[in-house]
């Protein structure tokens, strides 16, 4: 999103005119297709973003045309145990795949106050707006963290909060808070949040719920050699192998993301979703988000497990950058929406801790 904003600003067009198929990792060398209406010329406003014209299409780029992603990842500074894990786990992951969890980067919008969307679903609109204005994130500068801390300390003193806001959407949120505590006033603040940012807030909580549903569904398929890798929003549980029956069942299992209009799913999936929502104390009807105009929950199917294509390991060798450790290069392809970092966790995470 930062790249798209910088390109749009340098090109003199609205960011919404730049269409793309999914988000890329900030800390990586990535290639992405962009599209704009014919006649527009894009230039880069960021020295780390390079543009190359490819041609024309009858339609704009979107996730609907994304079939998958190819990866080349070098694992470095591997301990002896991690080197053993790579050697053993690459064939296992090739044969049995790995759970298709959403990984930690999906929860980048979640800080100490919790999920914006959860507050929204519970009707705690002022609490959701507080998360929006005050949450600290790793990429925040010291000055930004100090400003947000002051906003939190001034919470309830709306004139002071207004004076501490810097962007147009923050000011609009503060103005809505100044109007009072009525639902319609607070909804003005919620709807002032940019649509892309609101969508990220909602997808973070939706992804969290999806992971919990998947954990329930995978439970009967875990055996003694299963292992857990710590994560930002809880541990990720991995199997080492599957029976042929379990493999075929999980390969066919499609799990919908939670929304007011839930897509059709198997009875066991429906039961798992109901269990997770009951634990959260949030009814499915709440996902309609009455009065929220700039974002909504969309239900779509996501496979329970993923088997990577063309997974190849270079084998383990001494790491030239970190003496005394090992390195290995993995190349593979994943379908759209699956996480390469989760595959790495599935491989290296088997090492005893």
Steps between C-alpha positions, in 0.01 A plus 500: 500500500789738572641427154164563332451827688848625404443407134158667493631819660796522261271430202238754603212251521279363777632182671168330422587516129798269554376142510702200618458136596564458871761644735872425500736476795667826599831329580571313178596541136162460333347533156141614457270578208318835507242642263347843435251617236648547152656838448643530850876488542649381827825622651660395827537741786704257710862403423436144620206454260576449131238493222507327162228521238376155391207564269123530486211286624125493447445510877671642809722295728329353807515198728248333268774446242770400749579129474793485740847618594850363447759528777873468546596517866844460658492375858804619691667458837349152539599312813594133478149403610342732243723358227376152590141627497540642148638171370214301651211739458537597135398149384219491759359837392531393136291191575248632755500876463442727797207675676393807308501737798510874459843605626607779734528768231123476461478642853726801449208731584455336843678655797459494877137616501385202293290478186329809361242277329417310818410828673294594197311170504423540870365849439787666690550768236691744720735217601558414133582864424741509792687203354516682165644818648729365773644159406881483474658299221860385446555734203384809691770760555577606859323829426190317376495271802525803729212668318276194527586466869386858552175426314437204733575712807260769377222255418164652597636854465393527139637848428847378605462185293399713201809718536726192503360356176705560186333333201167595348337170594628523859358850529166375366500223763577753774224730380255210515608426858447866594137478390423265790444133567197432284534206265438707186771746601751224569413334170609822329843436650505137393400595147772768488770230515637436149337196340829314446598545864156397624515191278833401658349537848209276408708239318735471799220388730338288232837326448540445874160331518582291192821375663308397810245312288780322315663402830179324604471322166861381505477371857404139415786477248783591738717219635782466752760665276299817442674824601404860574670817380434820701312779324381853567140393563571151640686188398485336158457123526656279229473131418799295378308250289145398412327175425378471142144543625587815698700644211216458252246636747703811579585561135128513424411716800408859420451735795310826444601822669238622748250755373131577540428309179710192561580288197377138502730260683516147642321426825826461694619838374171663594526349848857624543397853395211496746735384777748781433229767487339367817837523679540857374144587602426657160194388296527456126239774453744757643722462193248702300658818648190715482591860416859432393538612138874481426568130572320170536565134576510287186474121518725297272630146507856423597661153485577340836846381393739581216741273317773713339587448137856446380650512850876465458772533762863578420598286797674630810844659468721721721371856527756739353354794693465337841795268568417185693142488374329360192290633212256352250316645202139397441310559176127432474163618374190564707141576401368851546440593863739247656802611700860413418591590857260232622678243285829610660347456844379155396855407398727663757252502788536123543844552657487433877502816710 
